[in-house]
Amino acid sequence: MNADPNRFIDLTQDLCAFATGVVADDNGRLFDRMAEELTLDVFRFQSGDSFNGWEVPQNWRVSRAELWRDGELVFDGTTNTLGVARYSNSFDGELDWEELAAHLVTNSELPDAYMFHCMWQYRPWDADWALCVPYDIYKRLGPGRYRVNLKTEREPGEMLVAHHVKRGRSEKTIVLQSNTCHPHMANDGFAGTAVLIRLFQWLATRDTHYSYRLVLGPEHLGTVFYLRDTPHEIVETFVCGIFEEMPGTPAPLKATSTFLGAQTVDHALANALRHGAKSYEHVPWRMGAGNDEVVWEAPGYEVPFIELTRSESIERPFREYHSSLDSPSLMDASQMNEMFEVLKKTVDIFECNSVMHRKFNGLICLSNPAYDLYMERPDPTVDKPISKDSEKWGHLLDCLFRYFDGQTTILEIAARHDLPFDALYRYLCKFEDKDLIDISFSEMSRARAIRV
């Protein structure tokens, strides 16, 4: 497919048009729009459904959110989707400034932003009420007597989760996921979704060994109930997964480890980042932004899962995080394209990782024209074209024949010698062309126990 970066931006803009949530009126329209890109199976979970203490919330709306002082309307929370804290209760009454201030959410570092207060959709038992007021408005308030007229409504609804499955030759499945519950937000939400939709459109053009499953739904709650209702025998086919979001801001790519670490997905993504990203960072499990990897790796599922983002810190992933400023205009198309290309490289590693079986004994003269497989190294007496990585490739040749043992994978060799997987794979295919080795695919499996 054409990987024109603008295709990511255009789709992000379309998806950000919807006022989505865990349960929201616009969710159906969002999923209809995504279904124009990929065939989706949609799963519906009714309000009040519960599992392990998690609850599917009701559909929640705001019909009035007025703040008055001295007969003047000083704030109307209905002018922005984020103007009222999600799942606020209704409130109608008069308050002094000191009482009111405890119910106002603002951020002096983002003076024109509405902040996204979302805690009560996950903790309905704690719900109170709050108005999310831009600091430029907040600072004009102060001592006085205020009247609040906040009217919210709740009614039974349904939470939507969808998946798209790209069938491979094997039932073993790699899961990719992004969220759908942040209304109008791009980096922390729909830009990541757009990248994954484009990735699966690319995957549709490939004949793959593995099957691939795209899961789209509300953070945590969607995954909790989706996995609850996925048959155990299907979950057992999930060999690994990646939660991807925050692709469009300037920070380096950041990958977390799986819970156990040292899984095939850890090594594959590490190689793709090392040799495909401008800059990147690896951090331990749950030290990125923190997302649904904790649900996939929960006991009884234990699917090795990585989070891939551009999170600057776990406390504040990016400046505009959870605010109305996280809009499509914030997105850098080249950054999104880099995320896309790294994910493509990772898929290629999954699909090509193999072991080599030796068909000879002894040392092969690779510079002999019959083979022509020698990688040149520096020589002070001979002027010859060499690459900047010539010593890495030269050291590889010192070791290579011992790796033709039917057990050592190409990914392991690439990691050991700090070489790009794709270049190494192409080089080793030349050995098979010369009938020196047989290359056989190495299918990944899931780790089951903590190694000490």
Tab-separated table of C-alpha atoms in Angstrom:
chain	number	residue	atom	x	y	z
A	1	MET	CA	0.000	0.000	0.000
A	2	ASN	CA	0.991	3.645	-0.405
A	3	ALA	CA	2.339	4.780	2.965
A	4	ASP	CA	1.718	8.470	2.291
A	5	PRO	CA	1.876	10.034	5.783
A	6	ASN	CA	-1.103	12.259	4.975
A	7	ARG	CA	-3.267	9.148	4.944
A	8	PHE	CA	-2.644	8.868	8.689
A	9	ILE	CA	-3.580	12.493	9.321
A	10	ASP	CA	-6.748	12.355	7.213
A	11	LEU	CA	-8.023	9.270	9.029
A	12	THR	CA	-7.083	10.707	12.420
A	13	GLN	CA	-9.142	13.812	11.659
A	14	ASP	CA	-12.135	11.680	10.719
A	15	LEU	CA	-11.964	9.581	13.886
A	16	CYS	CA	-11.436	12.604	16.137
A	17	ALA	CA	-14.742	14.060	14.964
A	18	PHE	CA	-16.698	11.821	17.339
A	19	ALA	CA	-17.523	12.542	20.995
A	20	THR	CA	-16.712	9.023	22.108
A	21	GLY	CA	-16.445	7.455	25.539
A	22	VAL	CA	-16.645	4.132	27.301
A	23	VAL	CA	-20.393	4.305	26.658
A	24	ALA	CA	-21.457	7.244	24.493
A	25	ASP	CA	-23.961	8.216	21.823
A	26	ASP	CA	-21.226	8.743	19.218
A	27	ASN	CA	-19.575	5.342	19.635
A	28	GLY	CA	-21.772	3.699	17.018
A	29	ARG	CA	-20.867	6.347	14.447
A	30	LEU	CA	-17.172	5.939	15.253
A	31	PHE	CA	-17.284	2.174	14.738
A	32	ASP	CA	-19.244	2.639	11.509
A	33	ARG	CA	-16.485	4.959	10.246
A	34	MET	CA	-13.741	2.474	11.159
A	35	ALA	CA	-15.725	-0.276	9.433
A	36	GLU	CA	-15.355	1.699	6.197
A	37	GLU	CA	-11.612	0.913	6.451
A	38	LEU	CA	-11.649	-2.670	7.763
A	39	THR	CA	-14.238	-5.376	8.305
A	40	LEU	CA	-15.057	-5.356	12.015
A	41	ASP	CA	-16.758	-7.803	14.357
A	42	VAL	CA	-18.423	-5.646	17.018
A	43	PHE	CA	-19.091	-6.887	20.555
A	44	ARG	CA	-21.603	-5.173	22.836
A	45	PHE	CA	-21.473	-5.109	26.635
A	46	GLN	CA	-24.495	-3.781	28.491
A	47	SER	CA	-24.392	-1.149	31.226
A	48	GLY	CA	-24.278	-2.775	34.638
A	49	ASP	CA	-22.305	-5.810	33.455
A	50	SER	CA	-19.545	-6.512	35.975
A	51	PHE	CA	-16.418	-8.626	36.229
A	52	ASN	CA	-13.744	-8.685	38.935
A	53	GLY	CA	-15.054	-5.402	40.308
A	54	TRP	CA	-15.032	-3.637	36.929
A	55	GLU	CA	-18.392	-2.256	35.789
A	56	VAL	CA	-19.688	-1.200	32.382
A	57	PRO	CA	-20.996	2.319	33.059
A	58	GLN	CA	-24.255	3.810	31.901
A	59	ASN	CA	-24.572	6.176	28.988
A	60	TRP	CA	-23.949	9.662	30.388
A	61	ARG	CA	-24.892	13.033	28.950
A	62	VAL	CA	-24.736	16.675	29.956
A	63	SER	CA	-27.784	18.797	29.234
A	64	ARG	CA	-26.811	21.908	31.221
A	65	ALA	CA	-23.576	23.063	32.875
A	66	GLU	CA	-23.843	26.722	33.836
A	67	LEU	CA	-21.802	28.705	36.333
A	68	TRP	CA	-23.234	32.109	37.309
A	69	ARG	CA	-21.914	35.001	39.391
A	70	ASP	CA	-23.839	38.187	40.105
A	71	GLY	CA	-26.367	37.342	37.408
A	72	GLU	CA	-23.674	36.816	34.769
A	73	LEU	CA	-22.964	33.499	33.071
A	74	VAL	CA	-19.212	33.069	33.599
A	75	PHE	CA	-18.828	29.516	32.285
A	76	ASP	CA	-20.871	27.107	30.164
A	77	GLY	CA	-19.503	23.550	30.251
A	78	THR	CA	-21.623	22.424	27.294
A	79	THR	CA	-19.510	24.435	24.835
A	80	ASN	CA	-16.825	21.719	24.877
A	81	THR	CA	-17.149	17.945	25.182
A	82	LEU	CA	-14.629	18.029	28.047
A	83	GLY	CA	-16.282	20.915	29.901
A	84	VAL	CA	-17.772	18.645	32.565
A	85	ALA	CA	-15.916	15.833	34.343
A	86	ARG	CA	-17.064	12.524	32.896
A	87	TYR	CA	-19.868	10.928	34.906
A	88	SER	CA	-20.436	13.961	37.098
A	89	ASN	CA	-23.626	13.924	39.125
A	90	SER	CA	-26.158	16.709	38.756
A	91	PHE	CA	-25.882	19.685	41.091
A	92	ASP	CA	-28.067	22.767	41.494
A	93	GLY	CA	-27.215	25.257	44.187
A	94	GLU	CA	-25.226	28.223	45.469
A	95	LEU	CA	-21.639	28.030	46.689
A	96	ASP	CA	-18.962	30.334	48.035
A	97	TRP	CA	-15.707	30.477	46.073
A	98	GLU	CA	-13.896	28.200	48.522
A	99	GLU	CA	-16.576	25.532	48.113
A	100	LEU	CA	-16.729	25.945	44.339
A	101	ALA	CA	-12.965	25.791	43.767
A	102	ALA	CA	-12.893	22.193	45.043
A	103	HIS	CA	-15.169	21.284	42.112
A	104	LEU	CA	-13.164	23.008	39.354
A	105	VAL	CA	-10.546	21.221	37.241
A	106	THR	CA	-7.963	23.419	35.506
A	107	ASN	CA	-4.294	23.476	34.449
A	108	SER	CA	-2.267	26.690	34.607
A	109	GLU	CA	0.326	25.212	32.225
A	110	LEU	CA	-2.336	24.834	29.504
A	111	PRO	CA	-4.293	28.058	30.021
A	112	ASP	CA	-6.707	27.631	27.102
A	113	ALA	CA	-7.294	23.877	27.517
A	114	TYR	CA	-10.249	21.926	28.824
A	115	MET	CA	-8.865	19.006	30.843
A	116	PHE	CA	-10.155	15.446	30.465
A	117	HIS	CA	-11.350	14.276	33.887
A	118	CYS	CA	-12.215	10.600	33.362
A	119	MET	CA	-11.718	8.839	36.701
A	120	TRP	CA	-15.380	8.386	37.577
A	121	GLN	CA	-16.154	6.329	34.489
A	122	TYR	CA	-13.872	3.683	36.021
A	123	ARG	CA	-14.970	4.337	39.623
A	124	PRO	CA	-18.695	5.086	39.472
A	125	TRP	CA	-18.976	4.555	43.212
A	126	ASP	CA	-16.813	7.667	43.794
A	127	ALA	CA	-18.689	9.991	41.437
A	128	ASP	CA	-19.212	13.580	42.571
A	129	TRP	CA	-19.349	16.575	40.218
A	130	ALA	CA	-16.769	18.882	38.646
A	131	LEU	CA	-16.490	21.489	35.899
A	132	CYS	CA	-13.369	21.483	33.689
A	133	VAL	CA	-12.557	25.173	33.276
A	134	PRO	CA	-9.697	26.542	31.123
A	135	TYR	CA	-7.246	28.446	33.299
A	136	ASP	CA	-7.771	31.644	31.281
A	137	ILE	CA	-11.369	31.589	32.562
A	138	TYR	CA	-10.523	30.197	35.997
A	139	LYS	CA	-8.140	33.067	36.811
A	140	ARG	CA	-10.937	35.603	36.241
A	141	LEU	CA	-13.005	33.933	38.919
A	142	GLY	CA	-12.385	34.391	42.619
A	143	PRO	CA	-14.107	35.313	45.872
A	144	GLY	CA	-17.839	35.686	45.595
A	145	ARG	CA	-21.092	33.811	45.562
A	146	TYR	CA	-21.769	31.463	42.651
A	147	ARG	CA	-24.737	29.523	41.358
A	148	VAL	CA	-24.175	26.164	39.676
A	149	ASN	CA	-26.815	24.610	37.421
A	150	LEU	CA	-25.417	21.261	36.334
A	151	LYS	CA	-27.825	18.746	34.853
A	152	THR	CA	-26.521	15.340	33.789
A	153	GLU	CA	-28.414	12.257	32.672
A	154	ARG	CA	-27.719	8.556	32.878
A	155	GLU	CA	-29.468	5.729	31.085
A	156	PRO	CA	-28.607	2.135	30.177
A	157	GLY	CA	-26.357	1.819	27.139
A	158	GLU	CA	-23.715	-0.463	25.732
A	159	MET	CA	-19.933	-0.488	25.500
A	160	LEU	CA	-18.590	-1.340	22.046
A	161	VAL	CA	-15.421	-3.318	21.362
A	162	ALA	CA	-14.434	-4.535	17.921
A	163	HIS	CA	-11.819	-6.736	16.363
A	164	HIS	CA	-10.543	-7.344	12.866
A	165	VAL	CA	-8.784	-10.639	12.151
A	166	LYS	CA	-6.257	-11.117	9.379
A	167	ARG	CA	-5.981	-14.877	8.921
A	168	GLY	CA	-2.565	-16.413	8.400
A	169	ARG	CA	-1.467	-19.953	7.730
A	170	SER	CA	-1.280	-20.572	11.474
A	171	GLU	CA	-3.875	-20.030	14.191
A	172	LYS	CA	-1.130	-18.508	16.321
A	173	THR	CA	-2.065	-14.856	16.597
A	174	ILE	CA	-0.329	-11.555	17.232
A	175	VAL	CA	-2.589	-8.905	18.783
A	176	LEU	CA	-2.354	-5.156	18.169
A	177	GLN	CA	-4.509	-2.685	20.050
A	178	SER	CA	-5.406	0.980	20.434
A	179	ASN	CA	-8.150	2.791	22.349
A	180	THR	CA	-11.412	4.442	21.245
A	181	CYS	CA	-12.663	6.171	24.388
A	182	HIS	CA	-10.925	9.581	24.425
A	183	PRO	CA	-13.380	12.046	22.839
A	184	HIS	CA	-11.816	14.059	19.989
A	185	MET	CA	-8.253	13.249	21.149
A	186	ALA	CA	-5.588	12.445	18.582
A	187	ASN	CA	-2.227	11.467	20.067
A	188	ASP	CA	-3.702	9.679	23.059
A	189	GLY	CA	-6.177	7.862	20.962
A	190	PHE	CA	-7.181	8.128	17.360
A	191	ALA	CA	-3.804	8.774	15.734
A	192	GLY	CA	-2.700	5.439	17.175
A	193	THR	CA	-5.875	3.834	15.900
A	194	ALA	CA	-5.268	5.319	12.441
A	195	VAL	CA	-1.732	3.901	12.321
A	196	LEU	CA	-2.979	0.416	13.217
A	197	ILE	CA	-5.815	0.529	10.691
A	198	ARG	CA	-3.296	1.418	7.970
A	199	LEU	CA	-1.008	-1.367	9.230
A	200	PHE	CA	-3.791	-3.929	8.852
A	201	GLN	CA	-4.569	-2.651	5.379
A	202	TRP	CA	-0.917	-3.316	4.553
A	203	LEU	CA	-1.115	-6.749	6.205
A	204	ALA	CA	-4.056	-7.590	3.942
A	205	THR	CA	-1.606	-7.528	1.018
A	206	ARG	CA	0.703	-10.051	2.695
A	207	ASP	CA	0.668	-13.839	2.852
A	208	THR	CA	1.531	-14.356	6.524
A	209	HIS	CA	2.355	-17.314	8.716
A	210	TYR	CA	0.771	-15.769	11.808
A	211	SER	CA	-2.739	-14.498	12.120
A	212	TYR	CA	-3.100	-10.885	13.284
A	213	ARG	CA	-5.891	-9.439	15.404
A	214	LEU	CA	-6.660	-5.727	15.756
A	215	VAL	CA	-8.630	-4.939	18.928
A	216	LEU	CA	-10.309	-1.538	19.278
A	217	GLY	CA	-12.243	-0.426	22.325
A	218	PRO	CA	-12.190	1.569	25.557
A	219	GLU	CA	-9.013	1.387	27.618
A	220	HIS	CA	-9.002	-1.234	30.341
A	221	LEU	CA	-12.768	-1.722	30.540
A	222	GLY	CA	-13.085	-2.781	26.916
A	223	THR	CA	-10.195	-5.216	27.170
A	224	VAL	CA	-11.331	-6.623	30.522
A	225	PHE	CA	-14.729	-7.630	29.152
A	226	TYR	CA	-13.441	-8.597	25.695
A	227	LEU	CA	-10.975	-11.063	27.216
A	228	ARG	CA	-13.539	-12.326	29.719
A	229	ASP	CA	-15.793	-13.410	26.845
A	230	THR	CA	-13.073	-14.688	24.510
A	231	PRO	CA	-12.961	-18.505	24.764
A	232	HIS	CA	-9.900	-19.853	26.543
A	233	GLU	CA	-8.846	-21.884	23.524
A	234	ILE	CA	-8.753	-18.682	21.459
A	235	VAL	CA	-6.769	-16.770	24.089
A	236	GLU	CA	-4.263	-19.626	24.041
A	237	THR	CA	-3.523	-18.859	20.385
A	238	PHE	CA	-2.379	-15.304	21.257
A	239	VAL	CA	1.421	-15.502	21.268
A	240	CYS	CA	2.124	-11.808	21.922
A	241	GLY	CA	0.796	-8.314	21.423
A	242	ILE	CA	1.550	-4.606	21.151
A	243	PHE	CA	-0.530	-1.722	22.508
A	244	GLU	CA	0.255	1.308	20.319
A	245	GLU	CA	-0.634	4.960	20.819
A	246	MET	CA	0.859	8.477	20.983
A	247	PRO	CA	2.535	8.236	17.562
A	248	GLY	CA	2.424	11.867	16.467
A	249	THR	CA	4.373	14.012	18.954
A	250	PRO	CA	8.118	14.846	18.840
A	251	ALA	CA	9.422	12.528	21.572
A	252	PRO	CA	11.441	9.405	20.707
A	253	LEU	CA	9.622	6.120	20.348
A	254	LYS	CA	9.384	4.313	23.681
A	255	ALA	CA	8.868	0.568	24.109
A	256	THR	CA	8.220	-1.190	27.378
A	257	SER	CA	9.311	-4.709	28.159
A	258	THR	CA	6.856	-7.548	28.497
A	259	PHE	CA	6.271	-8.685	32.076
A	260	LEU	CA	8.791	-11.530	31.845
A	261	GLY	CA	11.084	-9.793	29.383
A	262	ALA	CA	13.331	-11.445	26.808
A	263	GLN	CA	10.358	-12.685	24.750
A	264	THR	CA	10.445	-12.861	20.962
A	265	VAL	CA	8.293	-9.724	20.766
A	266	ASP	CA	10.792	-7.890	23.004
A	267	HIS	CA	13.717	-8.791	20.745
A	268	ALA	CA	11.826	-8.201	17.498
A	269	LEU	CA	10.673	-4.720	18.433
A	270	ALA	CA	14.105	-3.890	19.851
A	271	ASN	CA	15.732	-4.736	16.515
A	272	ALA	CA	13.127	-2.770	14.552
A	273	LEU	CA	13.697	0.268	16.774
A	274	ARG	CA	17.472	-0.040	16.784
A	275	HIS	CA	17.669	-0.141	13.003
A	276	GLY	CA	14.496	1.695	11.985
A	277	ALA	CA	13.881	4.596	14.371
A	278	LYS	CA	15.561	7.992	14.475
A	279	SER	CA	15.665	7.748	18.267
A	280	TYR	CA	14.076	5.442	20.792
A	281	GLU	CA	14.060	4.307	24.394
A	282	HIS	CA	13.446	0.987	26.135
A	283	VAL	CA	11.951	0.975	29.626
A	284	PRO	CA	10.835	-1.773	32.024
A	285	TRP	CA	7.363	-3.260	32.184
A	286	ARG	CA	4.641	-0.629	32.850
A	287	MET	CA	7.124	2.254	32.864
A	288	GLY	CA	5.980	3.824	29.590
A	289	ALA	CA	2.592	5.532	29.709
A	290	GLY	CA	0.893	2.449	31.166
A	291	ASN	CA	-2.025	0.908	29.373
A	292	ASP	CA	-3.882	-2.310	28.563
A	293	GLU	CA	-0.780	-4.484	28.586
A	294	VAL	CA	-1.620	-5.063	32.258
A	295	VAL	CA	-4.961	-6.620	31.232
A	296	TRP	CA	-3.473	-8.914	28.571
A	297	GLU	CA	-0.750	-10.118	30.945
A	298	ALA	CA	-3.174	-10.721	33.839
A	299	PRO	CA	-3.270	-14.202	35.430
A	300	GLY	CA	-5.168	-16.695	33.320
A	301	TYR	CA	-4.266	-14.871	30.079
A	302	GLU	CA	-0.537	-14.063	30.393
A	303	VAL	CA	-0.163	-12.865	26.808
A	304	PRO	CA	3.305	-11.222	26.472
A	305	PHE	CA	2.438	-7.607	25.717
A	306	ILE	CA	4.470	-4.497	24.935
A	307	GLU	CA	3.382	-0.873	24.940
A	308	LEU	CA	4.785	1.309	22.128
A	309	THR	CA	4.321	5.088	22.449
A	310	ARG	CA	6.176	8.378	22.447
A	311	SER	CA	5.481	8.934	26.138
A	312	GLU	CA	7.889	11.458	27.640
A	313	SER	CA	7.277	10.270	31.194
A	314	ILE	CA	4.822	8.060	33.007
A	315	GLU	CA	3.567	11.107	34.945
A	316	ARG	CA	3.017	13.272	31.856
A	317	PRO	CA	3.269	11.441	28.537
A	318	PHE	CA	3.192	14.689	26.524
A	319	ARG	CA	2.378	18.334	27.192
A	320	GLU	CA	-1.196	18.269	25.852
A	321	TYR	CA	-2.060	14.898	27.449
A	322	HIS	CA	-5.704	14.475	28.514
A	323	SER	CA	-6.758	17.866	27.263
A	324	SER	CA	-8.672	19.514	24.442
A	325	LEU	CA	-5.311	20.532	22.925
A	326	ASP	CA	-4.659	16.910	21.934
A	327	SER	CA	-6.088	17.529	18.483
A	328	PRO	CA	-5.207	16.367	14.958
A	329	SER	CA	-3.334	19.645	14.378
A	330	LEU	CA	-0.821	18.473	16.980
A	331	MET	CA	0.140	15.447	14.887
A	332	ASP	CA	3.379	15.248	12.898
A	333	ALA	CA	2.777	13.026	9.865
A	334	SER	CA	6.441	11.992	9.667
A	335	GLN	CA	6.375	10.831	13.288
A	336	MET	CA	3.279	8.768	12.618
A	337	ASN	CA	4.916	7.274	9.539
A	338	GLU	CA	7.977	6.313	11.588
A	339	MET	CA	5.715	4.432	14.013
A	340	PHE	CA	4.089	2.686	11.053
A	341	GLU	CA	7.432	1.684	9.529
A	342	VAL	CA	8.762	0.328	12.836
A	343	LEU	CA	5.637	-1.795	13.223
A	344	LYS	CA	6.053	-3.081	9.661
A	345	LYS	CA	9.667	-4.035	10.406
A	346	THR	CA	8.518	-5.837	13.541
A	347	VAL	CA	5.945	-7.819	11.560
A	348	ASP	CA	8.591	-8.728	8.973
A	349	ILE	CA	10.798	-10.079	11.769
A	350	PHE	CA	7.933	-12.181	13.122
A	351	GLU	CA	7.288	-13.548	9.634
A	352	CYS	CA	10.904	-14.279	8.668
A	353	ASN	CA	12.591	-15.366	11.886
A	354	SER	CA	14.169	-18.744	11.137
A	355	VAL	CA	16.889	-21.221	12.020
A	356	MET	CA	19.564	-22.561	9.680
A	357	HIS	CA	20.535	-26.178	9.131
A	358	ARG	CA	24.106	-26.742	7.916
A	359	LYS	CA	24.702	-28.936	4.837
A	360	PHE	CA	28.519	-28.964	4.953
A	361	ASN	CA	31.478	-29.711	7.221
A	362	GLY	CA	34.559	-27.563	7.698
A	363	LEU	CA	35.376	-23.970	6.838
A	364	ILE	CA	33.949	-22.557	3.608
A	365	CYS	CA	36.065	-20.081	1.611
A	366	LEU	CA	33.366	-17.465	1.205
A	367	SER	CA	35.490	-15.263	-1.080
A	368	ASN	CA	35.765	-18.056	-3.651
A	369	PRO	CA	33.819	-17.006	-6.775
A	370	ALA	CA	31.847	-20.243	-6.476
A	371	TYR	CA	30.265	-18.772	-3.331
A	372	ASP	CA	30.944	-15.006	-3.452
A	373	LEU	CA	29.591	-14.536	0.071
A	374	TYR	CA	32.518	-12.786	1.768
A	375	MET	CA	31.852	-9.475	3.538
A	376	GLU	CA	34.938	-7.265	3.141
A	377	ARG	CA	36.810	-5.956	6.177
A	378	PRO	CA	39.315	-3.096	6.421
A	379	ASP	CA	42.806	-3.859	5.059
A	380	PRO	CA	45.633	-1.282	5.381
A	381	THR	CA	47.248	-2.518	2.157
A	382	VAL	CA	44.148	-2.643	-0.041
A	383	ASP	CA	41.756	0.135	-0.924
A	384	LYS	CA	38.334	-1.474	-1.165
A	385	PRO	CA	34.736	-0.381	-0.643
A	386	ILE	CA	33.537	-1.267	2.818
A	387	SER	CA	30.535	-0.268	4.886
A	388	LYS	CA	30.611	1.510	8.226
A	389	ASP	CA	29.414	-1.758	9.782
A	390	SER	CA	32.121	-3.845	8.100
A	391	GLU	CA	33.700	-4.945	11.381
A	392	LYS	CA	30.315	-6.081	12.711
A	393	TRP	CA	29.744	-8.126	9.563
A	394	GLY	CA	33.318	-9.389	9.665
A	395	HIS	CA	32.925	-10.597	13.233
A	396	LEU	CA	29.665	-12.235	12.212
A	397	LEU	CA	31.557	-14.282	9.605
A	398	ASP	CA	33.966	-15.442	12.308
A	399	CYS	CA	30.991	-16.909	14.180
A	400	LEU	CA	28.417	-17.597	11.502
A	401	PHE	CA	29.013	-21.257	10.710
A	402	ARG	CA	28.481	-22.221	14.344
A	403	TYR	CA	25.035	-20.664	14.174
A	404	PHE	CA	23.961	-23.102	11.467
A	405	ASP	CA	22.885	-25.523	14.189
A	406	GLY	CA	19.130	-25.690	13.612
A	407	GLN	CA	18.541	-23.926	16.931
A	408	THR	CA	19.933	-20.393	16.803
A	409	THR	CA	17.466	-17.971	15.224
A	410	ILE	CA	18.262	-15.119	12.879
A	411	LEU	CA	16.804	-12.707	15.440
A	412	GLU	CA	19.212	-14.004	18.077
A	413	ILE	CA	22.137	-13.571	15.691
A	414	ALA	CA	21.012	-10.050	14.776
A	415	ALA	CA	20.803	-9.099	18.457
A	416	ARG	CA	24.166	-10.650	19.284
A	417	HIS	CA	25.960	-8.811	16.462
A	418	ASP	CA	23.914	-5.585	16.487
A	419	LEU	CA	22.814	-5.998	12.887
A	420	PRO	CA	19.495	-5.149	11.200
A	421	PHE	CA	17.347	-8.239	10.927
A	422	ASP	CA	16.219	-7.569	7.364
A	423	ALA	CA	19.758	-7.176	5.988
A	424	LEU	CA	20.930	-10.284	7.845
A	425	TYR	CA	17.986	-12.314	6.582
A	426	ARG	CA	18.687	-11.330	2.969
A	427	TYR	CA	22.347	-12.252	3.402
A	428	LEU	CA	21.569	-15.666	4.857
A	429	CYS	CA	19.166	-16.416	2.020
A	430	LYS	CA	22.202	-16.274	-0.269
A	431	PHE	CA	23.704	-19.199	1.670
A	432	GLU	CA	20.556	-21.181	0.971
A	433	ASP	CA	20.784	-20.215	-2.696
A	434	LYS	CA	24.303	-21.709	-2.717
A	435	ASP	CA	22.933	-24.929	-1.173
A	436	LEU	CA	25.046	-24.475	1.969
A	437	ILE	CA	22.113	-24.382	4.398
A	438	ASP	CA	18.399	-24.971	4.681
A	439	ILE	CA	16.417	-22.177	6.305
A	440	SER	CA	13.328	-23.205	8.267
A	441	PHE	CA	10.801	-20.919	9.938
A	442	SER	CA	10.985	-20.630	13.733
A	443	GLU	CA	7.498	-20.259	15.191
A	444	MET	CA	7.344	-18.351	18.459
A	445	SER	CA	5.732	-19.741	21.582
A	446	ARG	CA	4.541	-18.154	24.804
A	447	ALA	CA	6.618	-18.250	27.997
A	448	ARG	CA	4.711	-19.687	30.920
A	449	ALA	CA	6.857	-19.213	33.999
A	450	ILE	CA	9.033	-16.570	35.615
A	451	ARG	CA	12.665	-17.383	34.981
A	452	VAL	CA	15.044	-16.699	37.858
